[in-house]
PDB file of C-alpha atoms in Angstrom:
ATOM      1  CA  MET W   1     -12.108 -71.918   1.200  1.00  0.00           C
ATOM      2  CA  LEU W   2     -13.683 -73.921  -1.747  1.00  0.00           C
ATOM      3  CA  ILE W   3     -15.770 -70.670  -2.932  1.00  0.00           C
ATOM      4  CA  ILE W   4     -12.604 -68.648  -3.101  1.00  0.00           C
ATOM      5  CA  SER W   5     -10.203 -71.260  -4.674  1.00  0.00           C
ATOM      6  CA  PHE W   6     -13.005 -72.068  -7.720  1.00  0.00           C
ATOM      7  CA  GLY W   7     -12.952 -67.959  -8.241  1.00  0.00           C
ATOM      8  CA  ARG W   8      -9.147 -67.875  -8.339  1.00  0.00           C
ATOM      9  CA  MET W   9      -9.752 -70.851 -10.461  1.00  0.00           C
ATOM     10  CA  GLY W  10     -11.858 -69.115 -13.108  1.00  0.00           C
ATOM     11  CA  MET W  11      -9.771 -65.709 -13.548  1.00  0.00           C
ATOM     12  CA  TYR W  12      -6.645 -67.996 -13.719  1.00  0.00           C
ATOM     13  CA  SER W  13      -8.226 -70.255 -16.398  1.00  0.00           C
ATOM     14  CA  ILE W  14      -9.106 -67.067 -18.692  1.00  0.00           C
ATOM     15  CA  LEU W  15      -5.461 -65.450 -18.761  1.00  0.00           C
ATOM     16  CA  PRO W  16      -4.663 -68.021 -21.745  1.00  0.00           C
ATOM     17  CA  VAL W  17      -7.402 -66.600 -23.949  1.00  0.00           C
ATOM     18  CA  LEU W  18      -6.311 -62.699 -22.388  1.00  0.00           C
ATOM     19  CA  LEU W  19      -2.879 -63.278 -23.531  1.00  0.00           C
ATOM     20  CA  LEU W  20      -4.608 -64.177 -26.824  1.00  0.00           C
ATOM     21  CA  PHE W  21      -5.791 -61.080 -26.795  1.00  0.00           C
ATOM     22  CA  ILE W  22      -2.843 -58.649 -26.077  1.00  0.00           C
ATOM     23  CA  LEU W  23      -0.591 -61.079 -28.119  1.00  0.00           C
ATOM     24  CA  GLY W  24      -3.031 -60.139 -31.069  1.00  0.00           C
ATOM     25  CA  PHE W  25      -3.073 -56.137 -29.992  1.00  0.00           C
ATOM     26  CA  LEU W  26       1.044 -56.157 -29.994  1.00  0.00           C
ATOM     27  CA  LEU W  27       0.882 -57.834 -33.335  1.00  0.00           C
ATOM     28  CA  GLN W  28      -0.639 -54.271 -35.038  1.00  0.00           C
ATOM     29  CA  ARG W  29       3.441 -53.330 -35.130  1.00  0.00           C
ATOM     30  CA  GLY W  30       4.406 -56.095 -36.805  1.00  0.00           C
ATOM     31  CA  SER W  31       3.684 -57.808 -40.057  1.00  0.00           C
ATOM     32  CA  THR W  32       2.971 -61.231 -38.565  1.00  0.00           C
ATOM     33  CA  LEU W  33      -1.070 -60.362 -39.116  1.00  0.00           C
ATOM     34  CA  THR W  34      -2.288 -58.138 -41.436  1.00  0.00           C
ATOM     35  CA  GLN W  35      -5.676 -56.520 -42.271  1.00  0.00           C
ATOM     36  CA  ALA W  36      -5.891 -59.065 -45.219  1.00  0.00           C
ATOM     37  CA  SER W  37      -4.870 -62.112 -43.052  1.00  0.00           C
ATOM     38  CA  VAL W  38      -6.961 -61.413 -39.943  1.00  0.00           C
ATOM     39  CA  ALA W  39      -9.979 -61.152 -42.511  1.00  0.00           C
ATOM     40  CA  GLY W  40      -9.426 -64.225 -43.530  1.00  0.00           C
ATOM     41  CA  ALA W  41      -8.966 -65.869 -39.956  1.00  0.00           C
ATOM     42  CA  LYS W  42     -12.299 -64.023 -39.166  1.00  0.00           C
ATOM     43  CA  ARG W  43     -14.178 -65.824 -42.175  1.00  0.00           C
ATOM     44  CA  ILE W  44     -12.800 -69.143 -40.954  1.00  0.00           C
ATOM     45  CA  VAL W  45     -14.562 -68.359 -37.971  1.00  0.00           C
ATOM     46  CA  SER W  46     -17.554 -67.048 -38.916  1.00  0.00           C
ATOM     47  CA  ASP W  47     -17.954 -69.615 -42.047  1.00  0.00           C
ATOM     48  CA  LEU W  48     -16.166 -72.510 -40.530  1.00  0.00           C
ATOM     49  CA  ALA W  49     -14.963 -72.867 -37.107  1.00  0.00           C
ATOM     50  CA  LEU W  50     -17.513 -71.230 -35.377  1.00  0.00           C
ATOM     51  CA  PRO W  51     -20.089 -72.939 -36.959  1.00  0.00           C
ATOM     52  CA  ALA W  52     -18.663 -76.207 -35.927  1.00  0.00           C
ATOM     53  CA  LEU W  53     -18.080 -75.016 -32.478  1.00  0.00           C
ATOM     54  CA  LEU W  54     -22.240 -74.336 -32.335  1.00  0.00           C
ATOM     55  CA  PHE W  55     -23.056 -77.068 -34.177  1.00  0.00           C
ATOM     56  CA  GLN W  56     -21.521 -78.834 -31.045  1.00  0.00           C
ATOM     57  CA  ALA W  57     -23.228 -76.968 -28.515  1.00  0.00           C
ATOM     58  CA  PHE W  58     -26.844 -77.296 -29.899  1.00  0.00           C
ATOM     59  CA  SER W  59     -26.506 -81.074 -30.212  1.00  0.00           C
ATOM     60  CA  SER W  60     -25.747 -81.090 -27.211  1.00  0.00           C
ATOM     61  CA  LEU W  61     -29.251 -78.735 -25.468  1.00  0.00           C
ATOM     62  CA  GLU W  62     -30.929 -80.359 -22.887  1.00  0.00           C
ATOM     63  CA  ILE W  63     -34.569 -79.390 -23.864  1.00  0.00           C
ATOM     64  CA  GLU W  64     -37.144 -79.133 -21.764  1.00  0.00           C
ATOM     65  CA  SER W  65     -40.723 -77.387 -22.355  1.00  0.00           C
ATOM     66  CA  LYS W  66     -40.273 -75.228 -19.195  1.00  0.00           C
ATOM     67  CA  TYR W  67     -36.767 -73.870 -20.267  1.00  0.00           C
ATOM     68  CA  LEU W  68     -39.214 -71.942 -23.336  1.00  0.00           C
ATOM     69  CA  ILE W  69     -39.992 -69.333 -20.651  1.00  0.00           C
ATOM     70  CA  LEU W  70     -36.096 -68.469 -20.129  1.00  0.00           C
ATOM     71  CA  VAL W  71     -35.363 -68.054 -24.274  1.00  0.00           C
ATOM     72  CA  VAL W  72     -38.478 -65.541 -24.580  1.00  0.00           C
ATOM     73  CA  THR W  73     -37.757 -63.538 -21.096  1.00  0.00           C
ATOM     74  CA  ILE W  74     -33.662 -63.362 -23.124  1.00  0.00           C
ATOM     75  CA  PHE W  75     -35.355 -62.160 -26.383  1.00  0.00           C
ATOM     76  CA  LEU W  76     -37.534 -60.029 -24.705  1.00  0.00           C
ATOM     77  CA  VAL W  77     -34.371 -58.259 -22.692  1.00  0.00           C
ATOM     78  CA  CYS W  78     -32.625 -57.714 -25.960  1.00  0.00           C
ATOM     79  CA  LEU W  79     -35.749 -56.044 -27.594  1.00  0.00           C
ATOM     80  CA  LEU W  80     -36.642 -54.173 -23.984  1.00  0.00           C
ATOM     81  CA  MET W  81     -32.954 -52.711 -24.292  1.00  0.00           C
ATOM     82  CA  VAL W  82     -33.387 -51.453 -28.067  1.00  0.00           C
ATOM     83  CA  LEU W  83     -36.623 -49.591 -26.808  1.00  0.00           C
ATOM     84  CA  LEU W  84     -35.052 -48.648 -23.670  1.00  0.00           C
ATOM     85  CA  GLY W  85     -32.307 -46.748 -25.699  1.00  0.00           C
ATOM     86  CA  LYS W  86     -34.402 -45.114 -28.380  1.00  0.00           C
ATOM     87  CA  ALA W  87     -36.258 -44.127 -24.760  1.00  0.00           C
ATOM     88  CA  LEU W  88     -32.631 -42.163 -23.600  1.00  0.00           C
ATOM     89  CA  ALA W  89     -31.158 -41.267 -26.791  1.00  0.00           C
ATOM     90  CA  LYS W  90     -32.384 -37.333 -26.609  1.00  0.00           C
ATOM     91  CA  PRO W  91     -31.939 -37.279 -22.253  1.00  0.00           C
ATOM     92  CA  LEU W  92     -28.251 -38.516 -22.911  1.00  0.00           C
ATOM     93  CA  ARG W  93     -27.394 -36.311 -25.988  1.00  0.00           C
ATOM     94  CA  MET W  94     -26.840 -39.191 -28.259  1.00  0.00           C
ATOM     95  CA  GLU W  95     -27.341 -38.178 -31.726  1.00  0.00           C
ATOM     96  CA  THR W  96     -26.996 -41.396 -33.661  1.00  0.00           C
ATOM     97  CA  PRO W  97     -29.123 -44.035 -34.815  1.00  0.00           C
ATOM     98  CA  TYR W  98     -27.200 -46.383 -33.601  1.00  0.00           C
ATOM     99  CA  PHE W  99     -27.113 -46.556 -29.907  1.00  0.00           C
ATOM    100  CA  PRO W 100     -30.627 -48.472 -29.272  1.00  0.00           C
ATOM    101  CA  LEU W 101     -29.183 -50.634 -31.723  1.00  0.00           C
ATOM    102  CA  LEU W 102     -25.976 -51.151 -29.922  1.00  0.00           C
ATOM    103  CA  LEU W 103     -27.893 -51.853 -26.599  1.00  0.00           C
ATOM    104  CA  GLY W 104     -29.854 -54.856 -27.668  1.00  0.00           C
ATOM    105  CA  GLY W 105     -28.272 -58.545 -28.550  1.00  0.00           C
ATOM    106  CA  PHE W 106     -24.716 -60.044 -26.986  1.00  0.00           C
ATOM    107  CA  GLU W 107     -21.736 -60.839 -29.123  1.00  0.00           C
ATOM    108  CA  MET W 108     -21.698 -64.635 -28.030  1.00  0.00           C
ATOM    109  CA  GLY W 109     -20.115 -66.174 -31.570  1.00  0.00           C
ATOM    110  CA  MET W 110     -17.026 -63.942 -31.699  1.00  0.00           C
ATOM    111  CA  LEU W 111     -15.930 -63.499 -27.954  1.00  0.00           C
ATOM    112  CA  GLY W 112     -19.178 -65.159 -25.698  1.00  0.00           C
ATOM    113  CA  TYR W 113     -18.123 -68.855 -26.158  1.00  0.00           C
ATOM    114  CA  ALA W 114     -14.600 -68.300 -25.714  1.00  0.00           C
ATOM    115  CA  LEU W 115     -14.550 -66.617 -22.319  1.00  0.00           C
ATOM    116  CA  PHE W 116     -17.202 -69.019 -20.913  1.00  0.00           C
ATOM    117  CA  LEU W 117     -15.192 -72.053 -22.398  1.00  0.00           C
ATOM    118  CA  SER W 118     -11.919 -70.848 -20.707  1.00  0.00           C
ATOM    119  CA  ILE W 119     -13.929 -70.468 -17.314  1.00  0.00           C
ATOM    120  CA  TYR W 120     -16.161 -72.942 -16.956  1.00  0.00           C
ATOM    121  CA  GLY W 121     -15.187 -75.720 -19.357  1.00  0.00           C
ATOM    122  CA  SER W 122     -16.340 -77.107 -22.750  1.00  0.00           C
ATOM    123  CA  GLU W 123     -18.312 -79.909 -21.147  1.00  0.00           C
ATOM    124  CA  HIS W 124     -20.823 -76.966 -19.932  1.00  0.00           C
ATOM    125  CA  VAL W 125     -21.470 -75.808 -23.667  1.00  0.00           C
ATOM    126  CA  GLY W 126     -24.613 -77.076 -23.825  1.00  0.00           C
ATOM    127  CA  LYS W 127     -26.011 -74.858 -21.167  1.00  0.00           C
ATOM    128  CA  MET W 128     -24.412 -71.944 -22.642  1.00  0.00           C
ATOM    129  CA  ALA W 129     -26.419 -72.830 -26.348  1.00  0.00           C
ATOM    130  CA  LEU W 130     -29.754 -72.988 -23.993  1.00  0.00           C
ATOM    131  CA  ILE W 131     -28.764 -69.404 -22.864  1.00  0.00           C
ATOM    132  CA  ASP W 132     -27.969 -68.350 -25.883  1.00  0.00           C
ATOM    133  CA  LEU W 133     -31.193 -69.189 -28.126  1.00  0.00           C
ATOM    134  CA  GLY W 134     -33.228 -66.253 -27.128  1.00  0.00           C
ATOM    135  CA  GLN W 135     -30.669 -63.848 -28.333  1.00  0.00           C
ATOM    136  CA  VAL W 136     -29.568 -65.732 -31.550  1.00  0.00           C
ATOM    137  CA  LEU W 137     -33.271 -65.060 -32.683  1.00  0.00           C
ATOM    138  CA  PHE W 138     -33.275 -61.584 -31.483  1.00  0.00           C
ATOM    139  CA  VAL W 139     -29.860 -60.523 -33.736  1.00  0.00           C
ATOM    140  CA  PHE W 140     -30.756 -62.626 -36.559  1.00  0.00           C
ATOM    141  CA  PHE W 141     -34.549 -61.772 -36.995  1.00  0.00           C
ATOM    142  CA  VAL W 142     -35.041 -58.132 -35.212  1.00  0.00           C
ATOM    143  CA  LEU W 143     -31.469 -56.477 -35.220  1.00  0.00           C
ATOM    144  CA  MET W 144     -30.375 -57.307 -38.619  1.00  0.00           C
ATOM    145  CA  ALA W 145     -33.797 -55.703 -39.977  1.00  0.00           C
ATOM    146  CA  PHE W 146     -33.458 -52.514 -38.021  1.00  0.00           C
ATOM    147  CA  LEU W 147     -29.671 -52.725 -39.399  1.00  0.00           C
ATOM    148  CA  ILE W 148     -30.715 -53.101 -42.975  1.00  0.00           C
ATOM    149  CA  ARG W 149     -33.564 -50.274 -42.766  1.00  0.00           C
ATOM    150  CA  GLU W 150     -30.775 -47.635 -41.135  1.00  0.00           C
ATOM    151  CA  ARG W 151     -28.547 -48.616 -44.179  1.00  0.00           C
ATOM    152  CA  ASP W 152     -30.775 -49.277 -47.238  1.00  0.00           C
ATOM    153  CA  GLY W 153     -34.107 -47.056 -45.561  1.00  0.00           C
ATOM    154  CA  ALA W 154     -36.124 -50.092 -46.206  1.00  0.00           C
ATOM    155  CA  HIS W 155     -35.735 -53.898 -46.110  1.00  0.00           C
ATOM    156  CA  THR W 156     -37.866 -57.061 -47.573  1.00  0.00           C
ATOM    157  CA  THR W 157     -39.209 -60.002 -45.627  1.00  0.00           C
ATOM    158  CA  LYS W 158     -37.784 -62.002 -48.434  1.00  0.00           C
ATOM    159  CA  ALA W 159     -34.105 -60.575 -48.254  1.00  0.00           C
ATOM    160  CA  LEU W 160     -34.483 -61.262 -44.735  1.00  0.00           C
ATOM    161  CA  LEU W 161     -35.180 -64.834 -44.535  1.00  0.00           C
ATOM    162  CA  THR W 162     -33.110 -65.387 -47.239  1.00  0.00           C
ATOM    163  CA  GLN W 163     -29.900 -64.060 -44.916  1.00  0.00           C
ATOM    164  CA  PHE W 164     -31.292 -66.081 -42.173  1.00  0.00           C
ATOM    165  CA  ILE W 165     -31.297 -69.619 -43.555  1.00  0.00           C
ATOM    166  CA  THR W 166     -28.217 -69.255 -45.333  1.00  0.00           C
ATOM    167  CA  SER W 167     -26.351 -68.442 -42.781  1.00  0.00           C
ATOM    168  CA  PRO W 168     -23.419 -71.155 -41.566  1.00  0.00           C
ATOM    169  CA  VAL W 169     -24.112 -69.812 -37.651  1.00  0.00           C
ATOM    170  CA  ILE W 170     -27.853 -70.728 -38.476  1.00  0.00           C
ATOM    171  CA  LEU W 171     -27.452 -73.925 -40.246  1.00  0.00           C
ATOM    172  CA  ALA W 172     -25.354 -75.353 -37.580  1.00  0.00           C
ATOM    173  CA  ILE W 173     -27.525 -74.212 -34.573  1.00  0.00           C
ATOM    174  CA  GLY W 174     -30.223 -75.913 -36.377  1.00  0.00           C
ATOM    175  CA  GLY W 175     -28.434 -78.625 -37.293  1.00  0.00           C
ATOM    176  CA  GLY W 176     -27.006 -79.133 -33.883  1.00  0.00           C
ATOM    177  CA  ILE W 177     -31.035 -78.547 -32.593  1.00  0.00           C
ATOM    178  CA  VAL W 178     -31.918 -81.585 -35.110  1.00  0.00           C
ATOM    179  CA  VAL W 179     -29.348 -83.817 -33.630  1.00  0.00           C
ATOM    180  CA  SER W 180     -30.054 -83.518 -29.773  1.00  0.00           C
ATOM    181  CA  LEU W 181     -33.215 -84.424 -30.597  1.00  0.00           C
ATOM    182  CA  VAL W 182     -32.962 -87.400 -32.832  1.00  0.00           C
ATOM    183  CA  GLY W 183     -29.010 -88.304 -31.912  1.00  0.00           C
ATOM    184  CA  THR W 184     -30.336 -90.846 -29.059  1.00  0.00           C
ATOM    185  CA  TRP W 185     -32.286 -93.155 -31.429  1.00  0.00           C
ATOM    186  CA  PHE W 186     -28.804 -94.143 -33.532  1.00  0.00           C
ATOM    187  CA  SER W 187     -26.243 -95.925 -32.040  1.00  0.00           C
ATOM    188  CA  PRO W 188     -22.525 -95.423 -31.411  1.00  0.00           C
ATOM    189  CA  HIS W 189     -20.608 -96.042 -34.974  1.00  0.00           C
ATOM    190  CA  PRO W 190     -17.142 -95.262 -35.698  1.00  0.00           C
ATOM    191  CA  ILE W 191     -18.131 -92.994 -38.542  1.00  0.00           C
ATOM    192  CA  TRP W 192     -20.311 -90.803 -36.244  1.00  0.00           C
ATOM    193  CA  THR W 193     -17.360 -90.922 -33.711  1.00  0.00           C
ATOM    194  CA  ALA W 194     -14.495 -89.595 -36.810  1.00  0.00           C
ATOM    195  CA  ILE W 195     -16.872 -86.878 -37.956  1.00  0.00           C
ATOM    196  CA  ASP W 196     -17.311 -86.018 -34.443  1.00  0.00           C
ATOM    197  CA  GLU W 197     -13.581 -85.671 -33.537  1.00  0.00           C
ATOM    198  CA  GLY W 198     -13.218 -84.096 -37.151  1.00  0.00           C
ATOM    199  CA  ILE W 199     -15.630 -80.716 -35.560  1.00  0.00           C
ATOM    200  CA  SER W 200     -14.208 -81.076 -32.151  1.00  0.00           C
ATOM    201  CA  LEU W 201     -10.826 -79.856 -34.425  1.00  0.00           C
ATOM    202  CA  LEU W 202     -12.568 -77.542 -36.507  1.00  0.00           C
ATOM    203  CA  ALA W 203     -14.394 -75.648 -33.398  1.00  0.00           C
ATOM    204  CA  SER W 204     -11.107 -75.928 -31.640  1.00  0.00           C
ATOM    205  CA  LEU W 205      -9.661 -72.930 -33.954  1.00  0.00           C
ATOM    206  CA  THR W 206     -12.589 -70.675 -32.651  1.00  0.00           C
ATOM    207  CA  THR W 207     -10.796 -69.354 -29.481  1.00  0.00           C
ATOM    208  CA  PRO W 208      -7.511 -68.921 -30.678  1.00  0.00           C
ATOM    209  CA  LEU W 209      -8.506 -66.866 -33.738  1.00  0.00           C
ATOM    210  CA  ILE W 210     -11.061 -65.041 -32.303  1.00  0.00           C
ATOM    211  CA  ALA W 211      -8.674 -63.924 -29.556  1.00  0.00           C
ATOM    212  CA  LEU W 212      -5.851 -62.906 -31.908  1.00  0.00           C
ATOM    213  CA  SER W 213      -8.541 -61.154 -34.603  1.00  0.00           C
ATOM    214  CA  ILE W 214      -9.736 -58.949 -31.973  1.00  0.00           C
ATOM    215  CA  GLY W 215      -6.760 -58.201 -30.364  1.00  0.00           C
ATOM    216  CA  TYR W 216      -5.340 -57.056 -33.464  1.00  0.00           C
ATOM    217  CA  GLY W 217      -8.831 -55.433 -34.352  1.00  0.00           C
ATOM    218  CA  ILE W 218      -8.924 -53.132 -31.125  1.00  0.00           C
ATOM    219  CA  HIS W 219      -8.191 -49.302 -32.187  1.00  0.00           C
ATOM    220  CA  ILE W 220      -9.751 -46.703 -29.856  1.00  0.00           C
ATOM    221  CA  LYS W 221     -10.122 -43.205 -31.270  1.00  0.00           C
ATOM    222  CA  LYS W 222     -10.811 -39.784 -29.385  1.00  0.00           C
ATOM    223  CA  GLU W 223     -13.943 -39.077 -31.830  1.00  0.00           C
ATOM    224  CA  GLY W 224     -17.130 -40.402 -30.791  1.00  0.00           C
ATOM    225  CA  LEU W 225     -15.383 -41.630 -27.268  1.00  0.00           C
ATOM    226  CA  SER W 226     -17.701 -39.732 -24.848  1.00  0.00           C
ATOM    227  CA  TRP W 227     -20.571 -41.297 -26.722  1.00  0.00           C
ATOM    228  CA  SER W 228     -19.022 -44.824 -26.705  1.00  0.00           C
ATOM    229  CA  LEU W 229     -18.130 -44.091 -22.910  1.00  0.00           C
ATOM    230  CA  LYS W 230     -22.401 -43.618 -22.187  1.00  0.00           C
ATOM    231  CA  THR W 231     -23.317 -46.506 -24.575  1.00  0.00           C
ATOM    232  CA  ILE W 232     -20.916 -48.842 -22.395  1.00  0.00           C
ATOM    233  CA  MET W 233     -21.684 -47.542 -19.317  1.00  0.00           C
ATOM    234  CA  VAL W 234     -25.637 -47.729 -19.644  1.00  0.00           C
ATOM    235  CA  ARG W 235     -25.418 -51.164 -20.898  1.00  0.00           C
ATOM    236  CA  LYS W 236     -23.455 -52.853 -18.575  1.00  0.00           C
ATOM    237  CA  LEU W 237     -25.284 -51.534 -15.633  1.00  0.00           C
ATOM    238  CA  VAL W 238     -29.292 -51.939 -16.690  1.00  0.00           C
ATOM    239  CA  LEU W 239     -27.969 -55.711 -18.345  1.00  0.00           C
ATOM    240  CA  LEU W 240     -25.879 -56.436 -14.926  1.00  0.00           C
ATOM    241  CA  GLY W 241     -29.364 -55.733 -12.931  1.00  0.00           C
ATOM    242  CA  LEU W 242     -31.361 -57.488 -15.050  1.00  0.00           C
ATOM    243  CA  ALA W 243     -28.866 -60.485 -15.207  1.00  0.00           C
ATOM    244  CA  LEU W 244     -29.385 -60.737 -11.264  1.00  0.00           C
ATOM    245  CA  LEU W 245     -32.636 -60.505 -11.570  1.00  0.00           C
ATOM    246  CA  ILE W 246     -33.223 -63.066 -13.895  1.00  0.00           C
ATOM    247  CA  ASN W 247     -30.443 -65.228 -12.300  1.00  0.00           C
ATOM    248  CA  HIS W 248     -32.687 -65.332  -8.578  1.00  0.00           C
ATOM    249  CA  PHE W 249     -36.381 -65.157  -9.785  1.00  0.00           C
ATOM    250  CA  LEU W 250     -35.945 -67.088 -13.015  1.00  0.00           C
ATOM    251  CA  ILE W 251     -33.299 -69.462 -12.888  1.00  0.00           C
ATOM    252  CA  ASP W 252     -32.683 -70.232  -9.658  1.00  0.00           C
ATOM    253  CA  ARG W 253     -36.861 -69.923  -7.679  1.00  0.00           C
ATOM    254  CA  LEU W 254     -38.994 -70.369 -10.876  1.00  0.00           C
ATOM    255  CA  LEU W 255     -36.887 -72.786 -13.090  1.00  0.00           C
ATOM    256  CA  GLY W 256     -34.335 -74.412 -10.198  1.00  0.00           C
ATOM    257  CA  MET W 257     -32.194 -75.053 -12.771  1.00  0.00           C
ATOM    258  CA  ASP W 258     -28.565 -75.494 -12.374  1.00  0.00           C
ATOM    259  CA  THR W 259     -25.895 -73.171 -11.198  1.00  0.00           C
ATOM    260  CA  ILE W 260     -23.915 -73.344 -14.158  1.00  0.00           C
ATOM    261  CA  TYR W 261     -26.981 -71.249 -15.961  1.00  0.00           C
ATOM    262  CA  ARG W 262     -26.411 -68.871 -14.226  1.00  0.00           C
ATOM    263  CA  TYR W 263     -22.839 -68.390 -14.779  1.00  0.00           C
ATOM    264  CA  ALA W 264     -23.954 -68.324 -18.541  1.00  0.00           C
ATOM    265  CA  LEU W 265     -26.423 -65.879 -18.261  1.00  0.00           C
ATOM    266  CA  LEU W 266     -23.819 -63.535 -16.650  1.00  0.00           C
ATOM    267  CA  VAL W 267     -21.339 -63.840 -18.895  1.00  0.00           C
ATOM    268  CA  MET W 268     -23.626 -63.539 -21.702  1.00  0.00           C
ATOM    269  CA  PHE W 269     -25.062 -60.320 -20.238  1.00  0.00           C
ATOM    270  CA  LEU W 270     -21.418 -58.570 -19.933  1.00  0.00           C
ATOM    271  CA  THR W 271     -20.381 -59.142 -23.322  1.00  0.00           C
ATOM    272  CA  PRO W 272     -19.965 -56.378 -25.827  1.00  0.00           C
ATOM    273  CA  PRO W 273     -22.913 -55.430 -28.149  1.00  0.00           C
ATOM    274  CA  PRO W 274     -23.234 -57.786 -31.459  1.00  0.00           C
ATOM    275  CA  TYR W 275     -19.793 -57.142 -34.047  1.00  0.00           C
ATOM    276  CA  VAL W 276     -22.630 -57.768 -37.249  1.00  0.00           C
ATOM    277  CA  VAL W 277     -23.603 -54.252 -36.600  1.00  0.00           C
ATOM    278  CA  THR W 278     -20.403 -53.315 -38.401  1.00  0.00           C
ATOM    279  CA  ILE W 279     -21.024 -55.530 -41.681  1.00  0.00           C
ATOM    280  CA  TYR W 280     -24.365 -53.378 -42.155  1.00  0.00           C
ATOM    281  CA  MET W 281     -22.965 -49.746 -41.620  1.00  0.00           C
ATOM    282  CA  ARG W 282     -23.138 -47.754 -44.994  1.00  0.00           C
ATOM    283  CA  PRO W 283     -19.296 -47.286 -45.537  1.00  0.00           C
ATOM    284  CA  ASN W 284     -19.147 -43.492 -46.121  1.00  0.00           C
ATOM    285  CA  ASP W 285     -20.905 -43.071 -42.747  1.00  0.00           C
ATOM    286  CA  THR W 286     -17.696 -42.119 -40.799  1.00  0.00           C
ATOM    287  CA  VAL W 287     -18.889 -40.439 -37.826  1.00  0.00           C
ATOM    288  CA  ASN W 288     -21.203 -43.599 -36.965  1.00  0.00           C
ATOM    289  CA  ALA W 289     -18.689 -46.038 -37.879  1.00  0.00           C
ATOM    290  CA  ASP W 290     -16.061 -44.449 -35.095  1.00  0.00           C
ATOM    291  CA  TYR W 291     -18.405 -44.499 -32.952  1.00  0.00           C
ATOM    292  CA  VAL W 292     -19.769 -47.976 -33.115  1.00  0.00           C
ATOM    293  CA  ASP W 293     -15.653 -49.538 -33.849  1.00  0.00           C
ATOM    294  CA  ASN W 294     -14.861 -47.906 -30.453  1.00  0.00           C
ATOM    295  CA  THR W 295     -17.836 -49.277 -28.380  1.00  0.00           C
ATOM    296  CA  LEU W 296     -16.846 -52.254 -29.809  1.00  0.00           C
ATOM    297  CA  SER W 297     -13.871 -52.031 -28.842  1.00  0.00           C
ATOM    298  CA  LEU W 298     -13.811 -50.495 -25.673  1.00  0.00           C
ATOM    299  CA  ASP W 299     -16.616 -52.890 -24.577  1.00  0.00           C
ATOM    300  CA  THR W 300     -14.481 -55.756 -25.169  1.00  0.00           C
ATOM    301  CA  LEU W 301     -12.054 -54.774 -23.085  1.00  0.00           C
ATOM    302  CA  VAL W 302     -14.486 -53.565 -20.390  1.00  0.00           C
ATOM    303  CA  SER W 303     -16.160 -57.229 -21.096  1.00  0.00           C
ATOM    304  CA  ILE W 304     -13.074 -59.359 -20.449  1.00  0.00           C
ATOM    305  CA  LEU W 305     -12.316 -57.656 -17.205  1.00  0.00           C
ATOM    306  CA  MET W 306     -16.281 -57.852 -15.835  1.00  0.00           C
ATOM    307  CA  VAL W 307     -16.110 -61.435 -17.145  1.00  0.00           C
ATOM    308  CA  MET W 308     -12.536 -62.271 -15.363  1.00  0.00           C
ATOM    309  CA  LEU W 309     -14.283 -60.008 -12.055  1.00  0.00           C
ATOM    310  CA  ALA W 310     -17.108 -62.313 -11.878  1.00  0.00           C
ATOM    311  CA  ALA W 311     -15.449 -65.655 -12.345  1.00  0.00           C
ATOM    312  CA  VAL W 312     -13.887 -64.516  -8.608  1.00  0.00           C
ATOM    313  CA  PHE W 313     -16.690 -63.124  -7.099  1.00  0.00           C
ATOM    314  CA  TYR W 314     -19.979 -64.181  -8.339  1.00  0.00           C
ATOM    315  CA  ARG W 315     -21.467 -66.715  -7.015  1.00  0.00           C
TER     316      ARG W 315
END
């Protein structure tokens, strides 16, 4: 009875976020939201609200040397998915270079954290940050390099490093990790408390702005839909299997970590590919753009439903 009750609570707790997604989708027909206002909201999230949330998450990170194996494992899973995509592209008749790239990485910043926090609560955000670390490194060091090479034909290490160290998200994560390491050296002070409350207020904007923006941006076209369905099917089946294996053999048996880490990893593995893929595409590449947009929109809907089901049934 306790498990069933907790499952129902998890399902109901995500309903406010789901309703905001639906509201954003319905506002496509009105004038309350526009492409420009949604772009502005996304900019607020990417430059301010999300970095504030990630700073909080990584400042409460529980770092132990044995956890590094989990970080490395998740990084390698992301890389493995890209290589799997390259191997499956021809048999599945995926005549697009973006198929392998849409298999690696997870959209945590713009979706995963919102879903996880709505179900499991903000007190566990540091645990989600640990699960997220490996894929963050993959996205910024590997996936972005692949995307830039596909768009420009080449990339320079200098340009990639510059983009990495100037990213608000990376600066927030780095700052949060530093605070988690040295924060115990400082005694509580009203100034630090006021700063922390300000960061919390800014971070609280993340979920509603993301939910409305993503809902508004959901557009599913017939063009390239078969490619999108194949991509989502491969991604969900493989990643779901890998999540269950990692949870059982690594998180439970080898590392003996708290149950909440299993839930965090499953939520992450159910999220769609990183939305950053759309930013690094050639502007005149309409065929691939339709495929990527379709995949991200449809996978977002599938991810929300699967996370809700996981909250009810996965223990």
